[in-house]
PDB file of C-alpha atoms in Angstrom:
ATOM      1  CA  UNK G   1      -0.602 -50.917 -13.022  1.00 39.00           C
ATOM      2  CA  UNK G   2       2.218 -53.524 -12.424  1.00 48.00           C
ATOM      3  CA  UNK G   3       1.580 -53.672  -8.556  1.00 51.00           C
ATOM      4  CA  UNK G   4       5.238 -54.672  -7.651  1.00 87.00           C
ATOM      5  CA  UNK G   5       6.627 -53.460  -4.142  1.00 96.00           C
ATOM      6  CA  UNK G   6       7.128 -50.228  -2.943  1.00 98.00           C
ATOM      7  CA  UNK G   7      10.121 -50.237   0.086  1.00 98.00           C
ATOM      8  CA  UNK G   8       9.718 -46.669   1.908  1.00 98.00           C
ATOM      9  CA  UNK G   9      12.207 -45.654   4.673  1.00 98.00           C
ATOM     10  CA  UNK G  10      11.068 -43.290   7.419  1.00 96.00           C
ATOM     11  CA  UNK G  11       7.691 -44.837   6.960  1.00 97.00           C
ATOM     12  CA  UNK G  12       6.200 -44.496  10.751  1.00 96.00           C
ATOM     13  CA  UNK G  13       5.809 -40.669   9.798  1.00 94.00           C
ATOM     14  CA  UNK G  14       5.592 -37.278   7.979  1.00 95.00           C
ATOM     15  CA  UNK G  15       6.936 -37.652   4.134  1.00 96.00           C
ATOM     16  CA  UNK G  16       7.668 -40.886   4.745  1.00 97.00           C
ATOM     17  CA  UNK G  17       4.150 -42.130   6.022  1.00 97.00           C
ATOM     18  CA  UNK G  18       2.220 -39.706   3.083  1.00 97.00           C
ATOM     19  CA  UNK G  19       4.712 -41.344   0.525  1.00 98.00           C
ATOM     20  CA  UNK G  20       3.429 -44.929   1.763  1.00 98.00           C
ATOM     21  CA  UNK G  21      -0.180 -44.631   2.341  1.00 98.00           C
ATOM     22  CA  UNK G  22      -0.244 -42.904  -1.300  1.00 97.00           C
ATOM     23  CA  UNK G  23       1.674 -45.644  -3.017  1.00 97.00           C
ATOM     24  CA  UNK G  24      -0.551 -48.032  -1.101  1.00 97.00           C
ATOM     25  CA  UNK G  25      -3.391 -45.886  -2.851  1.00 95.00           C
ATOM     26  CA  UNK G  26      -2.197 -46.653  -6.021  1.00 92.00           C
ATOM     27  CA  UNK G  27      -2.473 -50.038  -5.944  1.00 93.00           C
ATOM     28  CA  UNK G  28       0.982 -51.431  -4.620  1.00 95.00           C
ATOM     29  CA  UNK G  29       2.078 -53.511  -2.155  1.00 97.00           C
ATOM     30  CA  UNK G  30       4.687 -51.381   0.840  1.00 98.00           C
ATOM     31  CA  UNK G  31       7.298 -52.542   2.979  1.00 98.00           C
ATOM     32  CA  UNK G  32       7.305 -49.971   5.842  1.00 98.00           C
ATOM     33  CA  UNK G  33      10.938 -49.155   7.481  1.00 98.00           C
ATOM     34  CA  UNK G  34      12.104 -47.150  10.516  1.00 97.00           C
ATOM     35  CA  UNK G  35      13.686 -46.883  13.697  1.00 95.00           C
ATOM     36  CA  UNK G  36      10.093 -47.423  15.462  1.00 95.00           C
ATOM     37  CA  UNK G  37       7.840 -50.309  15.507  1.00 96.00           C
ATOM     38  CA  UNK G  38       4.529 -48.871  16.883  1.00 97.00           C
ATOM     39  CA  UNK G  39       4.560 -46.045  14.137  1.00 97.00           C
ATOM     40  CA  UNK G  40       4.771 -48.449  11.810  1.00 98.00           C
ATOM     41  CA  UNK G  41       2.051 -50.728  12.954  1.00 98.00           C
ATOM     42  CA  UNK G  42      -0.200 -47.641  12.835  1.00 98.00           C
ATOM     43  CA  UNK G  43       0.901 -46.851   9.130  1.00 98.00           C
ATOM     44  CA  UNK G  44       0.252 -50.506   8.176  1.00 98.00           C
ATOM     45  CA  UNK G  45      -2.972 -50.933   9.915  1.00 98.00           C
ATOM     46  CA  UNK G  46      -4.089 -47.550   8.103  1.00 98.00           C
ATOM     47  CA  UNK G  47      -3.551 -49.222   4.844  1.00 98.00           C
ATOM     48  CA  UNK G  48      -4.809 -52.820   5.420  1.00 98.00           C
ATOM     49  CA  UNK G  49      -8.076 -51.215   6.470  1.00 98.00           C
ATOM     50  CA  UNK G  50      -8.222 -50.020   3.203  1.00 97.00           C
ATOM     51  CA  UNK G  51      -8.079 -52.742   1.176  1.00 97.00           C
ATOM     52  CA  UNK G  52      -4.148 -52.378   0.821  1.00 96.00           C
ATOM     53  CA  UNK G  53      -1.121 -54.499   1.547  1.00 97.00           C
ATOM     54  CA  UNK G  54       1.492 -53.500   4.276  1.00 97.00           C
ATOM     55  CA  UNK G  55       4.086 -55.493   6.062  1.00 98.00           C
ATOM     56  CA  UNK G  56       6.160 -54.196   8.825  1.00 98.00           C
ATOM     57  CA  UNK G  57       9.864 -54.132   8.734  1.00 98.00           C
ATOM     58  CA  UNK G  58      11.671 -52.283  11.852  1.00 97.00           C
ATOM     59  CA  UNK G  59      15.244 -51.209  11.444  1.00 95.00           C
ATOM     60  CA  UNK G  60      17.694 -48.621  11.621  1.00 95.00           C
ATOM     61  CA  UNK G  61      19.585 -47.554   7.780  1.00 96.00           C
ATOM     62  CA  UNK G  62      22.555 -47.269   9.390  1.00 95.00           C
ATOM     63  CA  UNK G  63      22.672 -51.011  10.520  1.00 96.00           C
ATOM     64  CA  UNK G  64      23.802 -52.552   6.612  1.00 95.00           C
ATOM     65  CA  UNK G  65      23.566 -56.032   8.217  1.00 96.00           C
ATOM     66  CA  UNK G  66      19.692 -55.031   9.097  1.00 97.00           C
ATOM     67  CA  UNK G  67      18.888 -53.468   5.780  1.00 97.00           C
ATOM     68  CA  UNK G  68      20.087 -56.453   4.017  1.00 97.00           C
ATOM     69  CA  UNK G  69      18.554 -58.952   5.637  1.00 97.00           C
ATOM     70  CA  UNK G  70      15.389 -56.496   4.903  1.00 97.00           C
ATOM     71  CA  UNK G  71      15.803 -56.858   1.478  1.00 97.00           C
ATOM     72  CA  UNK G  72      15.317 -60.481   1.496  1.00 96.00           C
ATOM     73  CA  UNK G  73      12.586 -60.727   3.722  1.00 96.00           C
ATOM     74  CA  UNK G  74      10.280 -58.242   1.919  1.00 97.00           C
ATOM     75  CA  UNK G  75      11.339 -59.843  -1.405  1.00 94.00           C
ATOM     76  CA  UNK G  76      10.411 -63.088   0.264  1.00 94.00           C
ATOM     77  CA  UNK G  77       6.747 -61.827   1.734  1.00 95.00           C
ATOM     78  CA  UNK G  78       5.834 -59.419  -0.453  1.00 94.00           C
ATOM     79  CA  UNK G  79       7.840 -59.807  -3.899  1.00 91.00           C
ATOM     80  CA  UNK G  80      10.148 -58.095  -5.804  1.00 93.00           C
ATOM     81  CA  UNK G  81      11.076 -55.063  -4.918  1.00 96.00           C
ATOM     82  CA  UNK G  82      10.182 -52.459  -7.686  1.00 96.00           C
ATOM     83  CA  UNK G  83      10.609 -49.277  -6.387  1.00 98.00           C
ATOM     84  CA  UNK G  84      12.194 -47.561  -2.751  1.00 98.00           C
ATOM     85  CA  UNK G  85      11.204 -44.327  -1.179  1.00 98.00           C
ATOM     86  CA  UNK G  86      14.268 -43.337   0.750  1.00 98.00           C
ATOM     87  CA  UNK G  87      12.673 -40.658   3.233  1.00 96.00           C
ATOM     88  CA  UNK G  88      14.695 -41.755   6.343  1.00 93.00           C
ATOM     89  CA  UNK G  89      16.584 -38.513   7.824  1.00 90.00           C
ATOM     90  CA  UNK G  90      18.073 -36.662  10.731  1.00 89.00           C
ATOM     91  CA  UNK G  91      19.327 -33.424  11.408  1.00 88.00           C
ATOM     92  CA  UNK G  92      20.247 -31.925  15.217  1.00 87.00           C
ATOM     93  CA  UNK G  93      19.926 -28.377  16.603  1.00 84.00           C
ATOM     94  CA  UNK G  94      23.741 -27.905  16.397  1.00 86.00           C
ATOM     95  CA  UNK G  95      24.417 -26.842  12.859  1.00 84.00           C
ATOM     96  CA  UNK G  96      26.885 -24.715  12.467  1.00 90.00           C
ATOM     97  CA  UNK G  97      31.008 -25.178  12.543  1.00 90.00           C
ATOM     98  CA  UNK G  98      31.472 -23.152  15.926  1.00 91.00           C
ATOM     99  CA  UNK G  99      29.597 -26.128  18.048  1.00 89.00           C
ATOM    100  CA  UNK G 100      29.313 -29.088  15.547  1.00 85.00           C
ATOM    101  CA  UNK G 101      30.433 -32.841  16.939  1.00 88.00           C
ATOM    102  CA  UNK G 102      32.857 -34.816  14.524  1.00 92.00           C
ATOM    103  CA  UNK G 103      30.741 -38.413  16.318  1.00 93.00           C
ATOM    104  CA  UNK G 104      27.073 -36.190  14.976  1.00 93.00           C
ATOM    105  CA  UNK G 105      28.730 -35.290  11.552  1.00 94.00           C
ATOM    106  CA  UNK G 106      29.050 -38.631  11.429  1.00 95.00           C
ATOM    107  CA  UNK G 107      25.991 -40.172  12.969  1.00 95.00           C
ATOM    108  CA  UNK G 108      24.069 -37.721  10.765  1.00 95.00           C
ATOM    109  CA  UNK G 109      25.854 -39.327   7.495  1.00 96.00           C
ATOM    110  CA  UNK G 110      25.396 -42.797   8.507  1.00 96.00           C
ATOM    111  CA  UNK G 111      21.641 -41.747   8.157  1.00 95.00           C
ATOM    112  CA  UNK G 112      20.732 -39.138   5.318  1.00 96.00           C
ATOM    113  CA  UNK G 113      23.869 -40.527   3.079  1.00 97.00           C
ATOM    114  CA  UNK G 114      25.387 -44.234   3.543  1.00 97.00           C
ATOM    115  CA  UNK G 115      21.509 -44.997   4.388  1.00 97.00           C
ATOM    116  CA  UNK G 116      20.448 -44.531   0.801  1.00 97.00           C
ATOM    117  CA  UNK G 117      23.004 -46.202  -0.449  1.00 98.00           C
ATOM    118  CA  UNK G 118      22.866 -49.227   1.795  1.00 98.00           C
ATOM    119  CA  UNK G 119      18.960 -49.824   0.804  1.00 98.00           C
ATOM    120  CA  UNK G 120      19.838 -48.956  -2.838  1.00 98.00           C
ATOM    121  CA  UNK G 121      22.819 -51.512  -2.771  1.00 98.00           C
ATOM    122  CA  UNK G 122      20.109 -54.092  -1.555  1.00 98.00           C
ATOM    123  CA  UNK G 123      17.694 -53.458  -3.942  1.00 97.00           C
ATOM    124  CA  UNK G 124      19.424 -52.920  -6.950  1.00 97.00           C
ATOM    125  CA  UNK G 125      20.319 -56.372  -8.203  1.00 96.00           C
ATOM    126  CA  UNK G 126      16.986 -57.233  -7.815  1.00 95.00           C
ATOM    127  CA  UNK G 127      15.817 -54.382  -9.979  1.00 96.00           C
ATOM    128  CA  UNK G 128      18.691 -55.004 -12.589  1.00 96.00           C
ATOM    129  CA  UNK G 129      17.968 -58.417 -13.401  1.00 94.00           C
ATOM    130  CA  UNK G 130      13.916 -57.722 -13.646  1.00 92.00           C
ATOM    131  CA  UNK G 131      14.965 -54.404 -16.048  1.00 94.00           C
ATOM    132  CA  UNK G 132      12.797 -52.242 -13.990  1.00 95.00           C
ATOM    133  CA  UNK G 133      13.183 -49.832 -11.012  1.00 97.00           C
ATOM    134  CA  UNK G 134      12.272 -46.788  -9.928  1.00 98.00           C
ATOM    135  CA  UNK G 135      14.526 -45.108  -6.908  1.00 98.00           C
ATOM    136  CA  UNK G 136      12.913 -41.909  -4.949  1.00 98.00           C
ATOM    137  CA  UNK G 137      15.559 -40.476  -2.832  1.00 98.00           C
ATOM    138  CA  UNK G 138      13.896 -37.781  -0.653  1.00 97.00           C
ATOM    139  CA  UNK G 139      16.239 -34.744   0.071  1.00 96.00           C
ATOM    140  CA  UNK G 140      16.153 -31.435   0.707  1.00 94.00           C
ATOM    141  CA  UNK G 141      15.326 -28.078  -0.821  1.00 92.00           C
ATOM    142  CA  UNK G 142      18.624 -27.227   0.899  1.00 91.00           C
ATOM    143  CA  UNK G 143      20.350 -29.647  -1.612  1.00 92.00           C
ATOM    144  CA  UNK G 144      19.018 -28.007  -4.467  1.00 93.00           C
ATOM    145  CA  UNK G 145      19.698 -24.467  -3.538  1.00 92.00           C
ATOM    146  CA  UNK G 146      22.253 -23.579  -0.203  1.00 91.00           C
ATOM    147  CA  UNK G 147      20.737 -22.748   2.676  1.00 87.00           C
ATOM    148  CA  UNK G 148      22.907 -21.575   5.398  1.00 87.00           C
ATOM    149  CA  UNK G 149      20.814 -22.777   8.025  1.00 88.00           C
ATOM    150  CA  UNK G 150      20.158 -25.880   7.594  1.00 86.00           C
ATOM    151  CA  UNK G 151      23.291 -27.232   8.901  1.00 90.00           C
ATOM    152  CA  UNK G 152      26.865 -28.189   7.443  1.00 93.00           C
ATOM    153  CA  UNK G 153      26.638 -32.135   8.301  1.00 93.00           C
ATOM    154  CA  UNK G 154      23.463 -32.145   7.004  1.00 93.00           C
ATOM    155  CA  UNK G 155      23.392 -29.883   4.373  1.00 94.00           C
ATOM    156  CA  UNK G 156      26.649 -31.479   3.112  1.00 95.00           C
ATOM    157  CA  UNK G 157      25.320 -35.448   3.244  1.00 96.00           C
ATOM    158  CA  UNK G 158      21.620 -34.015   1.572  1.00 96.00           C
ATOM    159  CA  UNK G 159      23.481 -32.646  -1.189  1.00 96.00           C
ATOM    160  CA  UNK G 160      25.133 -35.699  -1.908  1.00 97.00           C
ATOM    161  CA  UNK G 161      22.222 -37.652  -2.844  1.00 97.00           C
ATOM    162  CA  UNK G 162      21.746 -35.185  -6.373  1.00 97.00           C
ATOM    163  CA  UNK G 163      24.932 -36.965  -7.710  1.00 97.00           C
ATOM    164  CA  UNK G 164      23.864 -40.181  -6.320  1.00 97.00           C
ATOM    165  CA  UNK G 165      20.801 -39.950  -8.130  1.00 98.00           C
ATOM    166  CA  UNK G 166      22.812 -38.667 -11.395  1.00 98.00           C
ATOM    167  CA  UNK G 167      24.998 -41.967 -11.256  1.00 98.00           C
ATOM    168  CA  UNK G 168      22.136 -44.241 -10.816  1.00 98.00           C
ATOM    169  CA  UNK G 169      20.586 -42.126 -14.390  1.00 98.00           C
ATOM    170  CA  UNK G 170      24.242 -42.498 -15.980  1.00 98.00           C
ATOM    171  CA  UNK G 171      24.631 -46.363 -15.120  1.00 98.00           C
ATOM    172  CA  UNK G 172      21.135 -47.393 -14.296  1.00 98.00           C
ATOM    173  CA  UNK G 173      18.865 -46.278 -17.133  1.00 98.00           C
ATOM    174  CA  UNK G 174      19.804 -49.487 -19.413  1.00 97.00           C
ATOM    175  CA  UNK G 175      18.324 -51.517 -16.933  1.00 97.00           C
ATOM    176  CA  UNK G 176      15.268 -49.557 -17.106  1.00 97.00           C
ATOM    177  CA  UNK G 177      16.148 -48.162 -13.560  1.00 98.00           C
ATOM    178  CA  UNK G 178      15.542 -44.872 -12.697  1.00 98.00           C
ATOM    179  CA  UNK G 179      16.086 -42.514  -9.646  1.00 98.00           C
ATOM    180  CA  UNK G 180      14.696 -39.176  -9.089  1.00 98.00           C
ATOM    181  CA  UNK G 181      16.368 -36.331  -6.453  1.00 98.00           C
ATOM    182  CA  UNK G 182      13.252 -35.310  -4.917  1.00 98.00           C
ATOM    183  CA  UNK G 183      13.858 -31.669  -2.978  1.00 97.00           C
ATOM    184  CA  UNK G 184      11.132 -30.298  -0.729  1.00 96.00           C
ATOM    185  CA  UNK G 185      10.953 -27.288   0.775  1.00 90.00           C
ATOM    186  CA  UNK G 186       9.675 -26.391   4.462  1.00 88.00           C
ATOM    187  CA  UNK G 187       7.733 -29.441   5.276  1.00 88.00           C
ATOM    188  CA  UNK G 188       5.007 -29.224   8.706  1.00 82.00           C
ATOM    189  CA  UNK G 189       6.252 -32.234  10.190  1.00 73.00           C
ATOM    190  CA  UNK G 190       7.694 -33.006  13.211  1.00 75.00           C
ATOM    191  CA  UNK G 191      11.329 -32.725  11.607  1.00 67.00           C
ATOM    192  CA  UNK G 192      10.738 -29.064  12.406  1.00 67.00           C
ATOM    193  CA  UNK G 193      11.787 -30.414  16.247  1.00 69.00           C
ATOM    194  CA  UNK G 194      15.271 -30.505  15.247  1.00 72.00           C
ATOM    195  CA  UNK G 195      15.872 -26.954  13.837  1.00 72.00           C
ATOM    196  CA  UNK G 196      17.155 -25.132  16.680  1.00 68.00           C
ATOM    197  CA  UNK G 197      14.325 -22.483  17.071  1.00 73.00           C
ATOM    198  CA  UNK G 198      11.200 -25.237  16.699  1.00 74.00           C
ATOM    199  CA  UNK G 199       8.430 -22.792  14.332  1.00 71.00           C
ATOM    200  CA  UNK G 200       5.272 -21.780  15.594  1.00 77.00           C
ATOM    201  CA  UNK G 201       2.261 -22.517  14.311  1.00 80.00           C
ATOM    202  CA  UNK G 202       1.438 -19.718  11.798  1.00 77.00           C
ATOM    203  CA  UNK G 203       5.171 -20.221  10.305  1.00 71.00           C
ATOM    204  CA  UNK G 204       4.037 -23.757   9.778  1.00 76.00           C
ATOM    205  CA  UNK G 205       0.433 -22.577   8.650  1.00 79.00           C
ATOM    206  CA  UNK G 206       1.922 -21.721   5.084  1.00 80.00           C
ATOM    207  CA  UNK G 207       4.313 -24.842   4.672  1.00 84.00           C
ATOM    208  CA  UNK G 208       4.149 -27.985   2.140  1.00 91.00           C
ATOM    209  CA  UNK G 209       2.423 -30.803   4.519  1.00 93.00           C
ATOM    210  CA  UNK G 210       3.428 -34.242   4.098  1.00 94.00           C
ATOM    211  CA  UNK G 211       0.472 -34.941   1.950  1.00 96.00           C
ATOM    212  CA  UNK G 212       2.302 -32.736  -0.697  1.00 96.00           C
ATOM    213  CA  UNK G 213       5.029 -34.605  -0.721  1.00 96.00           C
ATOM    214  CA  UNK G 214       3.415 -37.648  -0.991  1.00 97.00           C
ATOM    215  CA  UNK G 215       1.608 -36.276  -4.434  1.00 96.00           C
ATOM    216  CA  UNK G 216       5.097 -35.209  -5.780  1.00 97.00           C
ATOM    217  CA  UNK G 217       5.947 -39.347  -4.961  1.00 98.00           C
ATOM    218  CA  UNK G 218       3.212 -40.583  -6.333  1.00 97.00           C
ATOM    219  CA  UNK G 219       3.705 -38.542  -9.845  1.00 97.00           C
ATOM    220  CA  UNK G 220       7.219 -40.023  -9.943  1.00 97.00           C
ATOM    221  CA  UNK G 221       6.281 -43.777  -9.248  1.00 97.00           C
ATOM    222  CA  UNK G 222       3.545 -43.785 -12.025  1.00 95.00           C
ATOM    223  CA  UNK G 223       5.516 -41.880 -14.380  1.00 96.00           C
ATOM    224  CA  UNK G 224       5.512 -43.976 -17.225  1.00 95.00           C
ATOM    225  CA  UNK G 225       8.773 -46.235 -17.465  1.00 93.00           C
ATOM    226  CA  UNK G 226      10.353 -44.381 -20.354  1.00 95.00           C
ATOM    227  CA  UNK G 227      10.079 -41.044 -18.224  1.00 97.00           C
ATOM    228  CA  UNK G 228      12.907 -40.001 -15.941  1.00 98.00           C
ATOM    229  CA  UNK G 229      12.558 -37.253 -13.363  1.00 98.00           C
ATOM    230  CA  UNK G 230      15.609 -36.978 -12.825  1.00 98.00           C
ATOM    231  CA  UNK G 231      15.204 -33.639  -9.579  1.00 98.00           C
ATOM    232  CA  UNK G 232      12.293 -32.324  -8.783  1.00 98.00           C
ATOM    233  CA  UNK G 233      12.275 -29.166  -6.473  1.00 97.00           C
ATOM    234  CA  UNK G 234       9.138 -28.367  -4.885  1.00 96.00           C
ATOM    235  CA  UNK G 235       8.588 -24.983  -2.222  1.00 94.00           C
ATOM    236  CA  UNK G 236       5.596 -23.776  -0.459  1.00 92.00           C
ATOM    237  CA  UNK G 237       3.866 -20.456  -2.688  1.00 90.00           C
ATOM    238  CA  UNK G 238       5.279 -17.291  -0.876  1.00 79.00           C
ATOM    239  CA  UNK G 239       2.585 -15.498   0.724  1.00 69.00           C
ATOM    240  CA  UNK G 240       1.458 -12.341   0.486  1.00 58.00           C
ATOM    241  CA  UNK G 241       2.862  -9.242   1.571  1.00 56.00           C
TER     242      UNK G 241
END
């Protein structure tokens, strides 16, 4: 395998963390990103003591003057940047039009949406001028299908990143760059602390765990370069009644 760099967003934990210790697994360097530095450390240390190569880059997606300056520095200590695993993501236990904020609506944009876009913006002239790329932008089973629940600022800025994806495929593929929507459902993770009800533990007993996730990464990354995934929806089996 071509062990170019793997950037991952929302490394310090849950899909983020799985994504990165499994692309470590494979044999690639990782950049780790998020709001929190000690997470991070732990993430990195994790892979360094097995064999792997991490390096540590704090900073919030919503800062574009931070993410930029990311980009350069992880091209600088660690390469070029082949592929980004955009798991950074927020949601809040107000979700519905009767008690939304307009300052959260757009707090929670700045994250799940303009995020993305901000680390894809940084990477991808990198990526065009090598002719290779490969762009995992984790979203949300409630992108794929609606889901009433889940919140309109965050439902609405989730579902955005399908066409995202589709324009990166449209304009991106004859670079040899490639982007996949990756939708999971119910995830155990500490996300859950957002929803407004937080689930118990046998709700969470029959859930995708990170790990899962981190497979469904993993398959896209080493995909071979002619292969575009361009969504791929993945739920927890419903159990038995």
């Amino acid at each position: 395998m071509d062990a170019r760099t793997v950037w991952v967003t929302g490394a310090g934990s849950g899909m983020g963390r799985a994504s990165a210790l499994v692309a470590a697994q494979d044999g690639r360097p990782v950049a780790l990103s998020g709001r929190r530095a000690e997470p991070l450390e732990e993430v990195a240390e994790e892979i360094r003591a097995a064999g792997g190569t991490a390096l540590v880059v704090p900073l919030d997606v919503a800062d574009r003057a931070a993410v930029k300056a990311a980009a350069v520095r992880i091209g600088e200590e660690l390469g070029s940047i082949e592929a980004l695993v955009l798991s950074a993501g927020a949601n809040a236990p107000r979700r519905y039009w009767r008690d939304q904020d307009l300052e959260q609506f757009a707090a929670l944009t700045d994250i799940n949406l303009l995020g993305p876009v901000a680390v894809i913006d940084a990477a991808l002239p990198g990526m065009r001028e090598r002719g290779a790329g490969t762009i995992v932008l984790i979203s949300s089973y409630s992108a794929w299908r609606f889901s009433p629940d889940a919140g309109v600022a965050y439902s609405a800025s989730k579902t955005a990143l399908g066409p995202l994806a589709a324009t990166l495929n449209a304009q991106e593929n004859q670079h040899g760059i490639r982007a996949c929507h990756l939708c999971p459902g119910d995830v155990d993770s500490a996300f859950l602390d957002q929803r407004p009800q937080v689930p118990g533990a046998a709700d969470r007993a029959v859930m995708l765990s990170p790990e899962d996730v981190g497979r469904a990464v993993s398959f896209v990354l080493t995909s071979p370069p002619h292969v575009v995934i361009d969504e791929l929806v993945i739920s927890p089996a419903k159990p038995a009644v």
